[in-house]
Amino acid sequence: MSTTLFLVTVVIITALFFDFTNGFHDSANAMATSVATGALKPKVAVLIAAILNVAGAFLSTEVAKTISGGIVNDAVVTPTMIFAGLVGAILWNLMTWLFGLPSSSSHALFGGLIGAVLIGAGASGVNFSVVVSKILLPAVMAPLVAGLAAGLATFLLYKLIKRADAEPAAGWFRHAQSVSASLVALSHGTSDGQKTMGVITLVLITAGYQEAGTGPQFWVVAAAGLAIGIGTYSGGWRIMRTMGKGIVDVKSPQGFAAETTSAAAILASSHMGFGLSTTQVCSGSIMGSGVGKKLAEVRWGTARKILYGWLLTLPAAALVGGVAAAIALTGTIGLLLVFLALLVGAGTIYAISKRSPVDSANVNDSAEVTINPVKQPADV
């Protein structure tokens, strides 16, 4: 095996690991409100989301093309830079998952790549016009538009249907949520499932295994779809608790409104090739559904923490990606050190998470995710 092929293989494996983290990090996007309202049982919800994420990955490749030939200049980017960018994205994803923060996996990926390319190739390696038009502007507009749409939809539902929270209307909305949540899961596959496809395609292009300007090959689509599906099925319960219980005490009509508007926004953006954050869209919709219902309580303290996470994601991932690139580009030893740091960092975060586990059995127990709880002595 040549050195180039070995490096490409390592990067592809790392990219698929990122895709896995994207799946469990973002599984809450589709199913948090349905799980919170009782429309779907937790394990059934993530199984449906996983299957539809895989299916959605095959529906479009426009977002993949934005990444493989859009945000960075593939003529100057190397597989090592892409590897370093992925390390930044993975570590940020795991850190925000630990604290139950629904940050953007998409922006973590973009930030990691941008930081690594800036260190490795300079400003000429990043297409800033594409970053602004297809990443930054949608990042500002998408949650606002989704929130307004969900707020209006929620307001109209409660105006048109008296006692919408009571039976039998609530039961009809819970059934409807099964459909609307499935649409979000499908749309998530068309958006986030493509981002890893774009990264792998970019690696193949920069290594000379694929022509510039071409889209992802079938095996890339299949592998990325499967990786995000497996990640989704693993649950990501920590973030699901925050989105289902931490922002708004969601009722079934609100959940239906939030999911429907989220699915519409994500599908439209995928068709246009925008690198949209599905997390931001879904979080914005949930906040909007809280504002749209009279007397509903929106936990603005939690919302502020989520906003801080959004603002930090791209620059934080860029910083880690840049540091990783500076080390990895020194040679083989540097590359191995970065890979070792990724394994140690991921293992440490996972070990810390086991101190305060959140799973399908307790995902709806409370609104907050706590780290390092103090254990009380047992009663005598």
Coordinates of C-alpha atoms in Angstrom, one line a residue:
M1 CA 0.0 0.0 0.0
S2 CA 1.4 3.4 -1.0
T3 CA 1.7 6.2 1.5
T4 CA -1.0 8.2 -0.3
L5 CA -3.4 5.4 -0.3
F6 CA -2.8 4.7 3.4
L7 CA -3.4 8.4 4.3
V8 CA -6.5 8.5 2.2
T9 CA -7.8 5.3 4.0
V10 CA -7.1 6.9 7.4
V11 CA -9.0 10.0 6.4
I12 CA -12.0 8.1 5.0
I13 CA -12.2 6.1 8.3
T14 CA -12.0 9.3 10.3
A15 CA -14.6 10.9 8.1
L16 CA -17.0 8.0 8.7
F17 CA -16.4 8.3 12.4
F18 CA -17.3 12.0 12.2
D19 CA -20.5 10.9 10.3
F20 CA -21.3 8.5 13.2
T21 CA -20.9 11.3 15.7
N22 CA -23.1 13.5 13.5
G23 CA -25.8 10.9 13.6
F24 CA -26.0 10.5 17.4
H25 CA -25.3 14.2 17.9
D26 CA -28.2 15.2 15.6
S27 CA -30.7 12.3 16.2
A28 CA -32.6 14.7 18.5
N29 CA -33.3 17.0 15.6
A30 CA -35.9 14.7 14.2
M31 CA -37.3 12.9 17.2
A32 CA -36.8 15.0 20.4
T33 CA -40.3 16.6 20.3
S34 CA -42.0 13.3 19.4
V35 CA -40.3 11.5 22.3
A36 CA -41.1 14.4 24.7
T37 CA -44.8 14.3 23.8
G38 CA -45.0 10.5 23.9
A39 CA -45.9 10.3 20.2
L40 CA -43.1 7.8 19.7
K41 CA -41.3 5.5 22.1
P42 CA -37.6 6.5 22.4
K43 CA -36.1 3.4 20.8
V44 CA -38.7 3.2 18.1
A45 CA -38.1 6.9 17.3
V46 CA -34.3 6.5 16.8
L47 CA -34.9 3.3 14.7
I48 CA -37.2 5.2 12.3
A49 CA -34.8 8.2 12.2
A50 CA -31.9 5.9 11.4
I51 CA -33.7 4.2 8.5
L52 CA -34.9 7.5 7.0
N53 CA -31.4 9.1 7.5
V54 CA -30.0 6.4 5.3
A55 CA -32.8 6.7 2.7
G56 CA -32.4 10.5 2.7
A57 CA -28.7 10.2 1.9
F58 CA -29.5 8.8 -1.5
L59 CA -32.0 11.5 -2.5
S60 CA -29.6 14.4 -3.3
T61 CA -25.9 15.3 -3.6
E62 CA -26.0 19.1 -4.0
V63 CA -24.7 19.7 -0.5
A64 CA -21.9 17.2 -1.0
K65 CA -20.8 19.1 -4.1
T66 CA -20.8 22.4 -2.1
I67 CA -18.2 20.8 0.3
S68 CA -16.2 18.8 -2.2
G69 CA -15.8 21.7 -4.6
G70 CA -17.1 24.8 -2.8
I71 CA -15.8 26.0 0.5
V72 CA -12.2 25.1 0.0
N73 CA -9.9 25.1 -3.0
D74 CA -9.3 21.4 -3.9
A75 CA -6.2 22.4 -5.9
V76 CA -4.2 23.3 -2.8
V77 CA -5.9 21.1 -0.1
T78 CA -4.2 17.9 1.0
P79 CA -5.7 14.8 2.7
T80 CA -3.7 15.7 5.8
M81 CA -5.5 19.0 6.1
I82 CA -8.8 17.3 5.7
F83 CA -7.9 14.8 8.4
A84 CA -7.0 17.6 10.8
G85 CA -10.3 19.4 10.0
L86 CA -12.2 16.2 10.9
V87 CA -10.4 15.9 14.2
G88 CA -11.5 19.4 15.1
A89 CA -15.1 18.6 14.1
I90 CA -15.2 15.3 16.0
L91 CA -13.8 16.7 19.3
W92 CA -16.2 19.7 19.3
N93 CA -19.2 17.4 18.5
L94 CA -18.3 15.1 21.4
M95 CA -17.7 18.0 23.8
T96 CA -21.1 19.6 23.0
W97 CA -22.8 16.2 23.2
L98 CA -21.3 15.7 26.7
F99 CA -23.0 18.9 27.9
G100 CA -26.2 18.2 26.0
L101 CA -25.8 21.3 23.8
P102 CA -27.5 21.0 20.4
S103 CA -24.7 22.7 18.5
S104 CA -24.2 22.3 14.7
S105 CA -22.3 19.3 13.5
S106 CA -22.3 21.0 10.1
H107 CA -20.6 24.1 11.4
A108 CA -18.1 22.0 13.4
L109 CA -17.1 20.3 10.1
F110 CA -16.9 23.5 8.2
G111 CA -15.0 25.2 11.0
G112 CA -12.5 22.3 11.3
L113 CA -11.8 22.3 7.6
I114 CA -11.4 26.0 7.3
G115 CA -9.0 26.2 10.3
A116 CA -6.9 23.3 8.9
V117 CA -6.8 24.7 5.4
L118 CA -5.9 28.2 6.6
I119 CA -2.9 26.7 8.5
G120 CA -1.9 24.4 5.7
A121 CA -2.6 26.4 2.5
G122 CA -3.2 30.0 3.6
A123 CA -6.2 32.2 2.8
S124 CA -6.1 31.2 -0.8
G125 CA -7.3 27.7 0.2
V126 CA -10.7 28.9 1.4
N127 CA -13.4 30.2 -0.9
F128 CA -14.7 32.9 1.5
S129 CA -17.5 34.0 -0.9
V130 CA -19.0 30.5 -0.7
V131 CA -18.5 30.3 3.0
V132 CA -20.5 33.6 3.4
S133 CA -23.3 32.8 0.9
K134 CA -23.9 29.1 1.6
I135 CA -22.9 28.8 5.3
L136 CA -22.9 32.0 7.3
L137 CA -26.0 33.7 5.8
P138 CA -28.1 30.5 6.1
A139 CA -26.8 30.1 9.7
V140 CA -28.3 33.5 10.5
M141 CA -31.5 33.3 8.5
A142 CA -32.5 29.6 8.8
P143 CA -33.3 29.5 12.6
L144 CA -35.1 32.8 12.4
V145 CA -37.3 31.8 9.5
A146 CA -37.9 28.4 11.0
G147 CA -38.8 29.9 14.3
L148 CA -41.2 32.5 12.8
A149 CA -42.9 29.8 10.7
A150 CA -43.2 27.4 13.6
G151 CA -44.5 30.2 15.9
L152 CA -47.1 31.2 13.3
A153 CA -48.1 27.6 12.7
T154 CA -48.5 27.0 16.4
F155 CA -50.5 30.1 16.9
L156 CA -52.9 29.2 14.1
L157 CA -53.3 25.6 15.3
Y158 CA -54.4 26.8 18.8
K159 CA -56.7 29.4 17.3
L160 CA -58.4 27.0 14.9
I161 CA -58.6 24.0 17.3
K162 CA -60.0 24.6 20.7
R163 CA -58.5 22.5 23.5
A164 CA -55.8 21.3 21.1
D165 CA -53.8 19.9 24.1
A166 CA -56.7 17.8 25.3
E167 CA -58.0 14.5 24.0
P168 CA -59.1 13.6 21.3
A169 CA -57.2 16.4 19.5
A170 CA -53.9 15.8 21.2
G171 CA -54.1 12.1 20.2
W172 CA -54.5 13.1 16.5
F173 CA -51.5 15.4 16.8
R174 CA -49.4 12.7 18.3
H175 CA -50.2 10.5 15.3
A176 CA -49.4 13.3 13.0
Q177 CA -46.1 13.8 14.7
S178 CA -45.1 10.3 13.6
V179 CA -45.3 11.6 10.0
S180 CA -43.8 15.0 10.6
A181 CA -40.9 13.6 12.6
S182 CA -40.2 11.1 9.9
L183 CA -40.0 13.9 7.4
V184 CA -37.4 15.7 9.5
A185 CA -35.4 12.5 9.7
L186 CA -35.6 12.1 5.9
S187 CA -34.6 15.7 5.3
H188 CA -31.7 15.3 7.8
G189 CA -30.3 12.5 5.6
T190 CA -30.5 14.7 2.5
S191 CA -28.6 17.4 4.3
D192 CA -26.2 16.1 6.9
G193 CA -25.7 12.7 5.3
Q194 CA -24.2 14.5 2.3
K195 CA -21.6 16.4 4.2
T196 CA -19.4 13.4 4.9
M197 CA -19.9 12.4 1.3
G198 CA -18.5 15.7 0.3
V199 CA -15.5 15.3 2.6
I200 CA -14.6 11.9 1.3
T201 CA -15.1 13.0 -2.3
L202 CA -12.7 16.0 -1.6
V203 CA -10.1 13.6 -0.2
L204 CA -10.3 11.4 -3.3
I205 CA -10.0 14.5 -5.6
T206 CA -7.0 15.9 -3.7
A207 CA -5.3 12.6 -3.7
G208 CA -5.8 12.2 -7.5
Y209 CA -8.2 9.2 -7.2
Q210 CA -11.1 11.2 -8.7
E211 CA -11.5 14.1 -11.2
A212 CA -12.2 17.6 -9.9
G213 CA -15.8 18.8 -10.2
T214 CA -17.3 15.3 -10.0
G215 CA -19.8 14.2 -7.4
P216 CA -19.7 11.4 -4.8
Q217 CA -19.4 7.8 -6.0
F218 CA -22.1 5.3 -5.1
W219 CA -20.0 3.5 -2.5
V220 CA -19.3 6.9 -0.8
V221 CA -23.0 7.6 -0.7
A222 CA -23.7 4.2 0.7
A223 CA -21.0 4.3 3.3
A224 CA -21.8 7.8 4.5
G225 CA -25.5 7.0 4.7
L226 CA -24.9 3.8 6.7
A227 CA -22.5 5.6 9.1
I228 CA -24.9 8.4 10.0
G229 CA -27.8 5.8 10.3
I230 CA -25.8 3.7 12.8
G231 CA -24.9 6.9 14.7
T232 CA -28.6 8.0 14.8
Y233 CA -29.7 4.7 16.1
S234 CA -27.3 5.0 19.0
G235 CA -29.6 7.7 20.4
G236 CA -27.7 10.8 21.4
W237 CA -30.0 11.0 24.4
R238 CA -28.2 13.8 26.1
I239 CA -29.0 16.3 23.4
M240 CA -32.5 14.8 22.9
R241 CA -33.3 15.7 26.6
T242 CA -32.3 19.3 26.1
M243 CA -34.3 19.7 22.9
G244 CA -37.3 17.8 24.1
K245 CA -37.5 19.2 27.6
G246 CA -35.0 21.9 28.1
I247 CA -36.2 24.6 25.7
V248 CA -40.0 24.3 25.9
D249 CA -42.3 21.9 27.6
V250 CA -43.5 20.7 24.2
K251 CA -47.1 19.6 23.7
S252 CA -48.1 17.5 20.6
P253 CA -49.6 20.4 18.5
Q254 CA -46.4 22.4 19.1
G255 CA -44.3 19.3 18.2
F256 CA -46.2 18.8 15.0
A257 CA -45.8 22.5 14.0
A258 CA -42.1 22.5 14.8
E259 CA -41.3 19.3 12.9
T260 CA -43.3 20.2 9.8
T261 CA -41.6 23.6 9.4
S262 CA -38.2 22.1 10.1
A263 CA -38.6 19.5 7.4
A264 CA -39.8 22.0 4.9
A265 CA -36.8 24.3 5.6
I266 CA -34.2 21.6 5.5
L267 CA -35.5 20.0 2.3
A268 CA -35.5 23.3 0.5
S269 CA -32.0 24.2 1.6
S270 CA -30.7 20.8 0.5
H271 CA -32.2 21.2 -2.9
M272 CA -30.3 24.6 -3.2
G273 CA -27.0 23.1 -1.9
F274 CA -26.9 25.2 1.3
G275 CA -24.7 23.9 4.1
L276 CA -27.5 24.4 6.5
S277 CA -27.4 23.4 10.1
T278 CA -30.3 21.1 10.8
T279 CA -29.7 21.6 14.5
Q280 CA -30.2 25.3 14.3
V281 CA -33.3 24.9 12.2
C282 CA -34.9 22.4 14.6
S283 CA -33.9 24.4 17.7
G284 CA -35.3 27.6 16.1
S285 CA -38.6 25.8 15.3
I286 CA -38.9 24.5 18.9
M287 CA -38.3 28.0 20.3
G288 CA -40.9 29.4 17.8
S289 CA -43.5 26.8 18.9
G290 CA -43.0 28.0 22.4
V291 CA -43.5 31.6 21.5
G292 CA -46.5 30.8 19.4
K293 CA -48.5 29.2 22.2
K294 CA -50.2 31.4 24.7
L295 CA -48.8 31.1 28.2
A296 CA -46.2 28.6 27.1
E297 CA -42.9 28.8 28.9
V298 CA -39.7 29.2 26.9
R299 CA -36.6 28.6 29.0
W300 CA -34.6 31.5 27.7
G301 CA -31.6 30.6 29.9
T302 CA -31.2 27.3 28.1
A303 CA -31.8 29.1 24.8
R304 CA -29.0 31.5 25.6
K305 CA -26.6 28.6 26.3
I306 CA -27.6 27.1 22.9
L307 CA -27.0 30.4 21.2
Y308 CA -23.5 30.6 22.7
G309 CA -22.8 27.1 21.5
W310 CA -23.8 28.2 18.0
L311 CA -21.6 31.2 18.0
L312 CA -18.6 29.3 19.3
T313 CA -18.9 26.2 17.1
L314 CA -17.3 27.4 13.9
P315 CA -14.4 29.3 15.5
A316 CA -13.7 26.6 18.2
A317 CA -13.6 23.8 15.6
A318 CA -11.5 26.0 13.4
L319 CA -9.0 26.5 16.2
V320 CA -8.7 22.8 17.0
G321 CA -8.5 22.0 13.3
G322 CA -5.8 24.5 12.8
V323 CA -3.7 23.2 15.8
A324 CA -4.2 19.7 14.5
A325 CA -3.1 20.7 11.0
A326 CA 0.0 22.4 12.4
I327 CA 1.1 19.2 14.1
A328 CA 0.0 16.7 11.5
L329 CA 1.7 18.6 8.6
T330 CA 5.1 18.1 10.3
G331 CA 5.2 14.5 9.1
T332 CA 4.2 11.0 9.9
I333 CA 5.0 11.3 13.6
G334 CA 2.9 14.5 13.8
L335 CA 0.0 12.7 12.0
L336 CA 0.1 9.8 14.4
L337 CA 0.2 12.2 17.4
V338 CA -3.0 13.9 16.2
F339 CA -4.7 10.6 15.7
L340 CA -3.6 9.5 19.2
A341 CA -4.9 12.8 20.6
L342 CA -8.3 12.1 18.9
L343 CA -8.6 8.7 20.4
V344 CA -7.6 9.9 23.9
G345 CA -9.9 12.9 23.7
A346 CA -12.9 10.8 22.5
G347 CA -12.2 8.2 25.1
T348 CA -12.0 10.7 27.9
I349 CA -15.2 12.5 27.0
Y350 CA -17.0 9.1 26.8
A351 CA -15.7 8.1 30.2
I352 CA -16.9 11.4 31.8
S353 CA -20.3 10.9 30.2
K354 CA -20.7 7.6 32.0
R355 CA -20.7 9.4 35.3
S356 CA -24.1 10.9 34.5
P357 CA -25.7 8.7 31.9
V358 CA -28.7 9.7 29.9
D359 CA -30.5 6.9 27.9
S360 CA -33.8 5.9 26.5
A361 CA -35.1 5.1 30.0
N362 CA -34.5 8.6 31.5
V363 CA -34.4 10.9 28.5
N364 CA -37.7 12.6 29.6
D365 CA -37.0 12.7 33.3
S366 CA -35.7 16.3 33.5
A367 CA -34.9 19.4 31.5
E368 CA -31.1 19.5 32.2
V369 CA -28.1 17.4 31.6
T370 CA -25.7 17.4 34.6
I371 CA -22.0 16.5 34.6
N372 CA -20.2 14.9 37.5
P373 CA -23.1 14.7 39.9
V374 CA -22.3 14.3 43.6
K375 CA -23.5 10.9 44.8
Q376 CA -25.4 11.0 48.1
P377 CA -24.7 8.3 50.7
A378 CA -27.3 5.6 50.8
D379 CA -29.9 5.8 53.6
V380 CA -29.2 3.5 56.5

